[in-house]
Coordinates of C-alpha atoms in Angstrom, one line a residue:
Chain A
X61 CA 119.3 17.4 37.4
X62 CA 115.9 17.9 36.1
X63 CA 114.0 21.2 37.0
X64 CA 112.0 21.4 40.1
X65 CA 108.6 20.8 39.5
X66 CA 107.3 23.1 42.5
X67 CA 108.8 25.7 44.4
X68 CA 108.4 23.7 47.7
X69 CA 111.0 22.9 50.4
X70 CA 110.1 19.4 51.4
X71 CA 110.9 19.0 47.5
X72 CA 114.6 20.6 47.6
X73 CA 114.9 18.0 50.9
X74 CA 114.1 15.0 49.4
X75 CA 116.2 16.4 46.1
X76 CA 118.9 16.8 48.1
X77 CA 119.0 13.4 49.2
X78 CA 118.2 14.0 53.2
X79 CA 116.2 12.3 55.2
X80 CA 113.0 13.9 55.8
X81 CA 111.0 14.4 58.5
X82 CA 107.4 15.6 58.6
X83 CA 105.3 16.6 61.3
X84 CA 101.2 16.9 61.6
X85 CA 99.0 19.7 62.8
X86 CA 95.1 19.4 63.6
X87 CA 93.2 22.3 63.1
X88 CA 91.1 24.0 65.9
X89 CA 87.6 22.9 66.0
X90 CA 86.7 26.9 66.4
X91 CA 88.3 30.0 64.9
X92 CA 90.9 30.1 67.2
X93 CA 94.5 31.6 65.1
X94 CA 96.2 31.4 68.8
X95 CA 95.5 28.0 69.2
X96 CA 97.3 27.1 65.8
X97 CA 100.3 29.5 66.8
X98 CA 100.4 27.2 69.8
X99 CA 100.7 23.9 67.8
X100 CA 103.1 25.2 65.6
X101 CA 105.9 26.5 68.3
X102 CA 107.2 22.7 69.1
X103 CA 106.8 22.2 65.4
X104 CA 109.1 24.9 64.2
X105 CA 112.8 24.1 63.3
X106 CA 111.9 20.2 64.7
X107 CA 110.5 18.8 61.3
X108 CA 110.5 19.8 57.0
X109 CA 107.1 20.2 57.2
X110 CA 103.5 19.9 58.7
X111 CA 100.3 18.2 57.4
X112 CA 98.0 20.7 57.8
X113 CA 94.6 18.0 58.3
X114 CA 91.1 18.3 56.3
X115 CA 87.8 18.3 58.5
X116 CA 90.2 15.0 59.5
X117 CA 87.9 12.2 60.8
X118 CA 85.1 13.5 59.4
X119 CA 84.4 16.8 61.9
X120 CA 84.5 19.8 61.2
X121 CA 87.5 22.1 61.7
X122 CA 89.4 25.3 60.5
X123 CA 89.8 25.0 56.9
X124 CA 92.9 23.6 55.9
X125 CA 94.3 25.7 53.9
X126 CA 93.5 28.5 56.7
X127 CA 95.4 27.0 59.0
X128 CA 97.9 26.2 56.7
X129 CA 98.7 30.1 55.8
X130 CA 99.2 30.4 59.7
X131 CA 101.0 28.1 60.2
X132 CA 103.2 29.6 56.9
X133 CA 103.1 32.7 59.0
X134 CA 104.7 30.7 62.3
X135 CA 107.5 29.7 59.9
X136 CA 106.4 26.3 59.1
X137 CA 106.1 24.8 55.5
X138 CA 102.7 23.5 55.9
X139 CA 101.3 20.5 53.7
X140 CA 98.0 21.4 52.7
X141 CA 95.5 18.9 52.8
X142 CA 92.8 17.7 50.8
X143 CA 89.8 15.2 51.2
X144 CA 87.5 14.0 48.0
X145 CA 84.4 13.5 50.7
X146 CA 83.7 17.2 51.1
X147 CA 84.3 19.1 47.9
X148 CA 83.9 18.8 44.0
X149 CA 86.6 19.1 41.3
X150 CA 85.0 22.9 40.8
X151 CA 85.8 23.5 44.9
X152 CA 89.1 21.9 45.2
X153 CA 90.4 23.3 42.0
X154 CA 89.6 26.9 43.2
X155 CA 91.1 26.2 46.2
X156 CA 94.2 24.8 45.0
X157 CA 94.8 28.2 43.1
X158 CA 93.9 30.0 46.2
X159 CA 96.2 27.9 48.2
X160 CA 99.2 28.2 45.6
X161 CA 98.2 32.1 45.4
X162 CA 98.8 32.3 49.4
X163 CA 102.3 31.0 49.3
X164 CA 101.4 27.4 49.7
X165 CA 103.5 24.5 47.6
X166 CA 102.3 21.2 48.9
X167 CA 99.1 19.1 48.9
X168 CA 98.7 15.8 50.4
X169 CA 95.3 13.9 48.4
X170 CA 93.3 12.2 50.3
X171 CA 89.9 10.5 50.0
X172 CA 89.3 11.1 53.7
X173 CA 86.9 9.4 56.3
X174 CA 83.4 8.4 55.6
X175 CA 80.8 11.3 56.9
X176 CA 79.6 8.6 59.0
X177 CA 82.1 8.7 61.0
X178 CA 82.2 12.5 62.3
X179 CA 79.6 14.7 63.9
X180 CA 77.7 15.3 60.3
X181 CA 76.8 11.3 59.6
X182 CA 73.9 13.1 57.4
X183 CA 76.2 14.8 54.8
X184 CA 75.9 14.0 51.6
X185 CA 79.2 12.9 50.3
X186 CA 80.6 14.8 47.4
X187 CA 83.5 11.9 46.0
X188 CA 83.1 13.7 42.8
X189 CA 87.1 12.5 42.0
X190 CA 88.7 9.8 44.1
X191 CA 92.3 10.4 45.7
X192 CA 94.2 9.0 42.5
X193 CA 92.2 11.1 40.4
X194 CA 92.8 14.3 42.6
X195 CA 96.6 13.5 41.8
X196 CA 96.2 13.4 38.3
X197 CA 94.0 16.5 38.5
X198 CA 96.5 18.5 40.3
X199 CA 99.8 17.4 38.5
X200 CA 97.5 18.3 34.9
X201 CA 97.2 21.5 37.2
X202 CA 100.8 22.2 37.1
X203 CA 102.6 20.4 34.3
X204 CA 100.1 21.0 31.5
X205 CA 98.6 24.3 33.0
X206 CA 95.3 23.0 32.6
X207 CA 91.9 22.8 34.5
X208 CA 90.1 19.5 34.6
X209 CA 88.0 20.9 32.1
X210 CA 90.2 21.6 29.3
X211 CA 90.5 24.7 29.5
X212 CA 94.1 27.0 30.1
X213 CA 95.5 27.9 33.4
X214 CA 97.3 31.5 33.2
X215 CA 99.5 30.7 36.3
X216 CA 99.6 27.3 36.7
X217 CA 99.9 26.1 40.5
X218 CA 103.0 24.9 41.0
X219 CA 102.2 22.1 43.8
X220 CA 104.5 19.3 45.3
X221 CA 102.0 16.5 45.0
X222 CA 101.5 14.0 48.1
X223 CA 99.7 10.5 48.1
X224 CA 98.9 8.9 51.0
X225 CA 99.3 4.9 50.8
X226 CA 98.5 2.1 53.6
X227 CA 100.4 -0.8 53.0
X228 CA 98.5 -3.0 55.6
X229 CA 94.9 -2.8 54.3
X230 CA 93.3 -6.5 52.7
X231 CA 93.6 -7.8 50.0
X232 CA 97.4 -7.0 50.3
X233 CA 99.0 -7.9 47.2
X234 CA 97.0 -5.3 46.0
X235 CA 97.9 -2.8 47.6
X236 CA 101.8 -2.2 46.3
X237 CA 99.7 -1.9 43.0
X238 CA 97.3 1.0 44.4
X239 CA 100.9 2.4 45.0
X240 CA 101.5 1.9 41.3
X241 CA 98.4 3.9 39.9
X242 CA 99.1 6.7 41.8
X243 CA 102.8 7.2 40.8
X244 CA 101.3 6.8 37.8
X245 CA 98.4 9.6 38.1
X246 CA 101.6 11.9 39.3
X247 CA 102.4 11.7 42.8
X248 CA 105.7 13.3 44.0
X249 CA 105.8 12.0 47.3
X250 CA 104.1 9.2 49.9
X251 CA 102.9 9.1 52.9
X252 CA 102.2 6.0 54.9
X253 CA 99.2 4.9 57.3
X254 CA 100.9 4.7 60.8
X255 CA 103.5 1.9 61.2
X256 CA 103.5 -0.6 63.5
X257 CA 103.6 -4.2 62.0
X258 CA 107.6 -3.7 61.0
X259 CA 107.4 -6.8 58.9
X260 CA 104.7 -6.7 56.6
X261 CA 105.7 -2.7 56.2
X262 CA 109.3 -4.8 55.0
X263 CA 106.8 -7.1 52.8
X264 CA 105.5 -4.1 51.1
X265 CA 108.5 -1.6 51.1
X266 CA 110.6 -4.9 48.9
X267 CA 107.6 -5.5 46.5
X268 CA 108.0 -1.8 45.8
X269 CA 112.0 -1.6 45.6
X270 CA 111.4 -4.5 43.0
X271 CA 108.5 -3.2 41.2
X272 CA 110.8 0.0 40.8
X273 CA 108.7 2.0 42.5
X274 CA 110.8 3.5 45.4
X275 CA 113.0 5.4 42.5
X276 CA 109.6 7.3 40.8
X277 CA 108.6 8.2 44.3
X278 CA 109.4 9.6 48.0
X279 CA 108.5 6.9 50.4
X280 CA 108.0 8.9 53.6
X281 CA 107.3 5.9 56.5
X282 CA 104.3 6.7 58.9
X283 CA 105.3 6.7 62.4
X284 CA 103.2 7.2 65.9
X285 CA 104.3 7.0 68.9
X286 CA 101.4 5.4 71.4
X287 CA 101.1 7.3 74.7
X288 CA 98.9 4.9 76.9
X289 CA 97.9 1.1 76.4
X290 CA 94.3 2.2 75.9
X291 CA 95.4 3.9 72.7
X292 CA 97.2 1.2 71.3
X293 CA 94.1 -1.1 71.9
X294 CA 91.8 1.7 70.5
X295 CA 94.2 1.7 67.5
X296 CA 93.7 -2.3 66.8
X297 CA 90.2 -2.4 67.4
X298 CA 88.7 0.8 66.2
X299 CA 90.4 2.7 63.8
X300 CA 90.3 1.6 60.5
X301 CA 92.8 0.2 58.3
X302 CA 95.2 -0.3 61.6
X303 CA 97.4 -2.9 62.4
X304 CA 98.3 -3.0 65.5
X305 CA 100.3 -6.2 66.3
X306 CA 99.7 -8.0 70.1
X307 CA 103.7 -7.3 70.7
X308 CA 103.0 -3.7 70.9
X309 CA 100.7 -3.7 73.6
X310 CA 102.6 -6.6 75.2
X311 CA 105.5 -4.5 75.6
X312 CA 103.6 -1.1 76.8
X313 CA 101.9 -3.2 79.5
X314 CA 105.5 -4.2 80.2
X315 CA 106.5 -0.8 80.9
X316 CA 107.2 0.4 84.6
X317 CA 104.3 2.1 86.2
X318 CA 104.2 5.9 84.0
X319 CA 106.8 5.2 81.6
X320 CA 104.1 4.0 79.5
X321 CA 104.4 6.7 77.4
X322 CA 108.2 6.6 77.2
X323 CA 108.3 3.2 76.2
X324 CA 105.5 4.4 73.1
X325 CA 108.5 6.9 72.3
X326 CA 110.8 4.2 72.6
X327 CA 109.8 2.2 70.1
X328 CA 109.2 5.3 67.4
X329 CA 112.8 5.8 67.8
X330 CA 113.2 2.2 67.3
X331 CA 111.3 2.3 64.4
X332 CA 113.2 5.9 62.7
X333 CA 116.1 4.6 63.1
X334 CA 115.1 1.4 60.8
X335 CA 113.7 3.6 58.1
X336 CA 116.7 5.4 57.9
X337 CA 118.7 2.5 56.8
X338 CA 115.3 1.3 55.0
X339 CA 115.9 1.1 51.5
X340 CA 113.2 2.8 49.5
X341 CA 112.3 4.8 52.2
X342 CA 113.0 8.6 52.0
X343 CA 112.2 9.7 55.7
X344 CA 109.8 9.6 58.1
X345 CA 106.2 11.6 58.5
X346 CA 105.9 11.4 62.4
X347 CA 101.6 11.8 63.8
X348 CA 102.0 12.9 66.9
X349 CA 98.3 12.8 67.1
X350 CA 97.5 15.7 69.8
X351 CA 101.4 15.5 71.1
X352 CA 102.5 18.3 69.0
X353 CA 104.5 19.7 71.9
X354 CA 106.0 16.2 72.6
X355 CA 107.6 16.4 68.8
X356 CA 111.3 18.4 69.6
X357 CA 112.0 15.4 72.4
X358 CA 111.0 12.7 70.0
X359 CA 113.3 14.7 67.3
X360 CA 116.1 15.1 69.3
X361 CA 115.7 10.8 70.8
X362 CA 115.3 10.0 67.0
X363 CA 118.2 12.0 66.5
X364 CA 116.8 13.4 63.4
X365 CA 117.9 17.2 64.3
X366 CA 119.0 19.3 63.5
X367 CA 117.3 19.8 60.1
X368 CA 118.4 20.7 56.8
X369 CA 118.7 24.0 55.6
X370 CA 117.7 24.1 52.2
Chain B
X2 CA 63.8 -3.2 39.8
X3 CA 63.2 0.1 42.2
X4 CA 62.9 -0.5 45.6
X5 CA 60.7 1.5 48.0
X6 CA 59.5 1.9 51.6
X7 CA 56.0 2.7 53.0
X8 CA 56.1 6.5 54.4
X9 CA 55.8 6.3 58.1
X10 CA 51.9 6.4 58.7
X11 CA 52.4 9.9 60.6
X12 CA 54.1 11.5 57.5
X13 CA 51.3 10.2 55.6
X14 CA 48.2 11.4 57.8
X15 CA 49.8 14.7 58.0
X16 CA 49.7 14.8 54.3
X17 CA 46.6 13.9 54.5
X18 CA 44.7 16.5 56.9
X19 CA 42.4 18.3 55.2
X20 CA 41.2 15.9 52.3
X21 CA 38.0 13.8 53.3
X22 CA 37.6 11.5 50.3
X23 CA 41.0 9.3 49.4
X24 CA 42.0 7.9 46.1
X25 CA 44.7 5.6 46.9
X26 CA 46.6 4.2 43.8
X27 CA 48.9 1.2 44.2
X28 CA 51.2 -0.2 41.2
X29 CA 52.0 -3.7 40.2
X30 CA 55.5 -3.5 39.7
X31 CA 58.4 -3.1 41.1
X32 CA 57.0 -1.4 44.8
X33 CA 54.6 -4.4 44.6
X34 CA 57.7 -7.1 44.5
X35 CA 58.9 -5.2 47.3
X36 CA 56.1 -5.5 49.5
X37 CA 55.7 -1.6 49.6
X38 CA 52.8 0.1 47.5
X39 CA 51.2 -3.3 45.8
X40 CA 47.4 -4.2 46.1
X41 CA 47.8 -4.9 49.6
X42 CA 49.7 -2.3 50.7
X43 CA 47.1 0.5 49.3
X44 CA 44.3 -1.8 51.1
X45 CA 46.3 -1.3 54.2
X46 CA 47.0 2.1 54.1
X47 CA 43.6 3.5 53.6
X48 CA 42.2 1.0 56.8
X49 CA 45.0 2.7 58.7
X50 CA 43.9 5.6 57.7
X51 CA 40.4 5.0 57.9
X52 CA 40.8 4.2 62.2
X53 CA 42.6 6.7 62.8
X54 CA 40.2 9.5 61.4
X55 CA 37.5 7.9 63.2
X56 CA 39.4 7.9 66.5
X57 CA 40.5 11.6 65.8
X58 CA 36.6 12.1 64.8
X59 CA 36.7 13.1 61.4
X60 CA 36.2 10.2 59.3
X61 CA 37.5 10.0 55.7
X62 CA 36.5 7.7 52.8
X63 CA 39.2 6.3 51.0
X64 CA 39.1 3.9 47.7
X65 CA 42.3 2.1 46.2
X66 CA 42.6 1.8 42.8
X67 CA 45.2 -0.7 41.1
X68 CA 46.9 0.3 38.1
X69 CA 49.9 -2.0 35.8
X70 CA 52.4 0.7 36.2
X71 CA 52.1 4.0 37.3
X72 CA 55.4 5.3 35.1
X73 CA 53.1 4.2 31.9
X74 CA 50.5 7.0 31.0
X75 CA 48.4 4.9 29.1
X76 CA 47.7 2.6 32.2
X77 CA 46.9 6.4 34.6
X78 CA 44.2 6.7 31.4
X79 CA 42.4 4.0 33.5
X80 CA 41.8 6.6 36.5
X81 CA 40.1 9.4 34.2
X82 CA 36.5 8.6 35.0
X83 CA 37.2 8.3 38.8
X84 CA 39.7 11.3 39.8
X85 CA 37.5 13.6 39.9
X86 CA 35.7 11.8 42.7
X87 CA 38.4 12.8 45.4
X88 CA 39.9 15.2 47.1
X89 CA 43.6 14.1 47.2
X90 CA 45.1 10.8 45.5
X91 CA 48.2 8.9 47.4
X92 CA 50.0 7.3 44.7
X93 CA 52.2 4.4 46.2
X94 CA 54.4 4.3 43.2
X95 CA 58.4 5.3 43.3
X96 CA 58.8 8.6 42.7
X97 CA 58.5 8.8 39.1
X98 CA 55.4 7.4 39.0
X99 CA 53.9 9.9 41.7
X100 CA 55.4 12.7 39.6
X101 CA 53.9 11.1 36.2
X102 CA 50.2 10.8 38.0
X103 CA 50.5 14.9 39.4
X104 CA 51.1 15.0 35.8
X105 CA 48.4 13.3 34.0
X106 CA 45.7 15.1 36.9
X107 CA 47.5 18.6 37.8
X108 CA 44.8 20.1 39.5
X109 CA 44.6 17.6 42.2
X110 CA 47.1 17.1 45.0
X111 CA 49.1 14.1 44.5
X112 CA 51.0 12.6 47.4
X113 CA 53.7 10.5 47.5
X114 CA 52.9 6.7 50.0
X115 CA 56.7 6.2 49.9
X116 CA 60.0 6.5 49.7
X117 CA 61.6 6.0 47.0
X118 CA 65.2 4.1 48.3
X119 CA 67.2 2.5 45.5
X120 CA 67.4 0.1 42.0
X121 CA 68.2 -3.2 43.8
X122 CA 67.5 -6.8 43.9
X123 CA 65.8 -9.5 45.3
X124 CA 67.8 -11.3 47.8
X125 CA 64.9 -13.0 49.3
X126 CA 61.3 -12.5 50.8
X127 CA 61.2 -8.7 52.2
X128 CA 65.3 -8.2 52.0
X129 CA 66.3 -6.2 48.8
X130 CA 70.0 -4.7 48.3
X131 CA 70.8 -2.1 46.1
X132 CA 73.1 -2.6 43.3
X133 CA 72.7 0.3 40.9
X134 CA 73.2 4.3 41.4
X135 CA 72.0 4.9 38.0
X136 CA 75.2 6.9 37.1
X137 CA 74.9 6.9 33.9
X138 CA 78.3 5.2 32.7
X139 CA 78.7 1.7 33.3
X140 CA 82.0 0.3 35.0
X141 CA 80.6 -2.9 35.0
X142 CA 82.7 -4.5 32.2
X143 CA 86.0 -3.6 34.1
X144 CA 85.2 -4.4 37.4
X145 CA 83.7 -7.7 37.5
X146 CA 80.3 -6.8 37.7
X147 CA 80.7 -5.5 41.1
X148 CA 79.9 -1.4 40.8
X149 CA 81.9 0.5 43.2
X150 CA 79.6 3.6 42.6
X151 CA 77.6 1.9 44.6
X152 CA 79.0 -0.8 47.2
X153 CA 82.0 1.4 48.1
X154 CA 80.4 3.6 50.4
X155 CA 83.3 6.4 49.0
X156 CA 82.6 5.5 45.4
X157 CA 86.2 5.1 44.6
X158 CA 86.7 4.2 41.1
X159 CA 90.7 3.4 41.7
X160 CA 90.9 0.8 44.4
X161 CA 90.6 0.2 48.3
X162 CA 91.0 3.0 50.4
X163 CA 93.0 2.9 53.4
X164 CA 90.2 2.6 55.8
X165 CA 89.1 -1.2 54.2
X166 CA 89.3 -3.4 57.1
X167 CA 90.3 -7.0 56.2
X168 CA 87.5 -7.6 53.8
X169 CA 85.3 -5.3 55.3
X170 CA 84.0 -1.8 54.8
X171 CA 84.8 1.1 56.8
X172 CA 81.9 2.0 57.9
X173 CA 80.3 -1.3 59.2
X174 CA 81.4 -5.2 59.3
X175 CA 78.5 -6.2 58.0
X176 CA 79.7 -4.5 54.5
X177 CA 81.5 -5.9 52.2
X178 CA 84.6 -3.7 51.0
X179 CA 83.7 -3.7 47.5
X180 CA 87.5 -3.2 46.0
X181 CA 88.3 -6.1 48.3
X182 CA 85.4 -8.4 46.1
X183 CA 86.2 -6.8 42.8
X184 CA 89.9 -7.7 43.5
X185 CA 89.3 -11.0 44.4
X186 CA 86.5 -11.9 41.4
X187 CA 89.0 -10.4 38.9
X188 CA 91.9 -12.0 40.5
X189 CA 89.7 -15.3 40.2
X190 CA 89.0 -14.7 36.0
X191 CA 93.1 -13.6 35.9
X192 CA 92.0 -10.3 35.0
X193 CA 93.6 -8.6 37.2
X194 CA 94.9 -6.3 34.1
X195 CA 91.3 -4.6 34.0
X196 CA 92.0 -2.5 37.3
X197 CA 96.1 -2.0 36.9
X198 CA 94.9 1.5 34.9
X199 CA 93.9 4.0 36.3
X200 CA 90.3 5.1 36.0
X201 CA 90.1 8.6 34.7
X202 CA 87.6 11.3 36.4
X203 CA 83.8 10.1 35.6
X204 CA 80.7 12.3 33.9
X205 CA 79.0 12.5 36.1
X206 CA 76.4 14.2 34.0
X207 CA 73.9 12.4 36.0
X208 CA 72.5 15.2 37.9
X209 CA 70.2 16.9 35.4
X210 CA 66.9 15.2 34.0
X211 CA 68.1 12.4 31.9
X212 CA 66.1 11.8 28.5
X213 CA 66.9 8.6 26.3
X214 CA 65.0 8.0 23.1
X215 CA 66.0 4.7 21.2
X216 CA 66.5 4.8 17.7
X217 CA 63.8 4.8 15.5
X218 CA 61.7 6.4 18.0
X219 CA 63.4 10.1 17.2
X220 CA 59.8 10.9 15.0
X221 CA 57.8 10.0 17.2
X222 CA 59.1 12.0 19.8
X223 CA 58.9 14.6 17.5
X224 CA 55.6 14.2 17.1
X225 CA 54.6 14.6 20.7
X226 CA 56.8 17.7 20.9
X227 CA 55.0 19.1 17.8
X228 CA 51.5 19.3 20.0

């Protein structure tokens, strides 16, 4: 077996041929370290590791790779990361080799929401590098040792690289091939945009098992569970890049007066245990998206525990 | 061409406090296409201010001047005899030529009549879009003359991002996603090749004062260094 490229536990995992399963953790919007000890209990043991979010949707939060060291600290392998809108390759680059310095061994590159979308619609947005160019960056980074610049790394950042991909977005066809350029730039692993059209996911997951994609890279399937009708019609209309098929909310408005939200975990579950037969696809990366204490019961229904010990 | 927008008359008259006697300057190019510091617009500017003054009691007397193009010394050279004449001049050029005019007459204030807002086009009769960030390094050829510096509201230079919604943008409707449109006018020519690579990281070497100087013109910009 080749040599590890990074020191980094989700990376042994996926090696090792389990099934992952990742977790998500928003920052406080304050400097609050108890309220990120908080999310992290119901994380710990219950997933392989924990996005760690960047000033996610555009507002401003704890920095990730702040929260990121506590969350190290609460015995979580936190995945650090990183939007294109907010810092140049100068900032990020620095902060990479701060990150690796504090112990941390995964970045997730993102381009991130438009400023327009958060509570700073003025900013001026930095896009200095786009997300497949991050990639690239990073991976130079670590397997040639040097800075975007040319110049020589003395301890190269040993980083497991993360991608994020939505397989949903128009035009497509084009989007298996967005896929494509960033395997190619150097991404280790994948995450998806939240699943919930199964069949078009099953569109996109074959043109990638025949491209030969799926053996270059780990394919880990987005999955949230909806807690109320409201959010699942928030999702279709409002959130960009979501595609929120009508059976969905059929079948939460189905559900018995407050078992809503059971029936949202329901149909996760439904959904893990697909990608675990999936081929191509090398776990899951659940978004509980403020239901962090909610993930050890969806764990335990998807009957993804207990986890690997690497 | 460069596309502008008349300050908001407060902005301006605040400028303005203090200076009695006006020179406004318009240009004929491009802020005159786009209805925004041409002939007219200077005209208009100094009756506005004009009425106001007099309602506020302290009346001011303006002049507009014309010139071909304010970016052009030689054309300002038609202003000599008259500057001297005013208190303050308000260029309504874009922003280089305000800078070049506070130039040619650096002892008098020189105030900017707009804002200077993008290199664009002509879409039709008072609606202008811009098309060009002035970056400095053109991916024009490889994207099917659609720039996504500039219509991709993220500037990506590798593709859609996951936000694109159908064919739209993000951040409004009404916004084309410009990877969707390069996609599709590439897909169109069957060169879909052009966009398979990745794009490496840009110079972006556009963020210091840019000087170009054709060949063949290298003396004489010695020359003027020379004095």
């Amino acid at each position: 077996m080749a040599e590890f490229k990074s020191n980094s536990k989700l990376e042994r995992i996926l090696r090792a041929g389990h099934f992952a399963f990742t977790g998500e953790l928003g920052p406080p919007r304050g400097s609050s370290v108890e309220h990120v000890r908080e999310k992290a209990k119901p994380l710990k043991g219950n997933v392989d590791l924990v996005n760690i979010t960047d000033n996610q949707t555009a507002m401003v939060r704890m920095s990730s790779w702040a929260a990121s060291i506590i969350a190290k600290e609460e015995g979580l392998e936190p995945n650090y990361q990183m939007v294109c809108r907010d810092r140049n390759r100068l900032a990020m680059q620095g902060d990479i080799l701060g990150a690796y310095a504090m112990g941390i061994n995964n970045i997730l590159c993102l381009s991130g929401d438009h400023m327009q979308f958060g509570d700073h619609p003025g900013a001026k947005g930095v896009f200095d590098v786009d997300s497949t160019q991050l990639i690239n960056m990073i991976k130079k980074m670590r397997d040639e040792g040097v800075f975007q610049g040319g110049a020589e790394i003395e301890e190269p950042p040993k980083m497991f690289i993360g991608g994020a991909a939505n397989p949903f977005a128009e035009p497509f066809e084009w989007r298996v091939h967005r896929l494509a350029k960033k395997i190619a730039a150097g991404v280790d692993f994948i995450q998806t945009q939240c699943i919930f059209n199964m069949e078009k996911f099953r569109t996109w997951v074959a043109q990638a098992n025949d491209m030969g994609l799926t053996e270059k890279v780990y394919i880990l399937a987005g999955v949230t569970p909806m807690k109320s009708v409201g959010m699942a019609k928030y999702m279709k209309n409002r959130v960009p890049g979501m595609d929120v098929p009508d059976e969905i909310i059929k079948r939460l408005q189905g559900a018995e007066k407050g078992k809503v939200a059971d029936e949202g975990i329901k149909i996760a579950c439904e959904q893990i245990e697909e990608f675990k037969e999936m081929k191509g696809i090398a776990g899951v990366h659940l978004m509980a998206i403020e239901w962090e204490h909610k993930v050890p019961e969806i764990a335990e229904r998807a009957k993804v525990l207990p986890r690997p010990v690497v | 061409m460069i596309v502008a927008e008349r300050k908001p008359f407060d902005e301006i008259s605040d400028l303005l406090a203090g200076y009695d006697k006006i020179l406004t300057v318009g240009c004929k190019t491009c802020v005159a296409v786009c209805l925004a510091g041409g002939e007219k617009e200077a005209a208009l500017l100094n009756k506005e201010l004009m009425l106001a003054r007099k309602v506020a009691g302290k009346p001011v007397e303006t002049c507009a001047a014309l010139v071909e193009r304010q970016c052009d010394m030689e054309f300002l050279a038609e202003l000599d005899d008259i500057v001297d004449q005013y208190d303050a001049i308000v260029s309504m050029a874009c922003g280089a030529g305000v800078q070049f005019m506070a130039e040619r007459y650096p002892t008098k204030p020189v105030l900017p009549g707009v804002n200077t807002t993008f290199i664009g086009v002509n879409r039709d009769v008072g609606w202008y879009e811009e098309k060009c960030r002035s970056c400095g390094n053109c991916l024009l050829g490889i994207t099917g003359g659609i720039c996504p510096i500039t219509m991709c509201a993220k500037s990506l230079m590798n593709g859609p991002c996951g936000g694109t919604n159908q064919t739209s943008c993000e951040i409004n409707k009404d916004q084309p996603c410009a990877w969707y449109a390069i996609y599709q006018r590439l897909a169109g020519q069957g060169r879909l090749d052009n966009i398979l690579k990745m794009t490496e990281i840009m110079d972006w070497r556009n963020n210091v004062p840019r000087t170009i100087v054709q060949p063949g013109y290298e003396q004489r910009k010695a020359a003027f260094s020379d004095k």
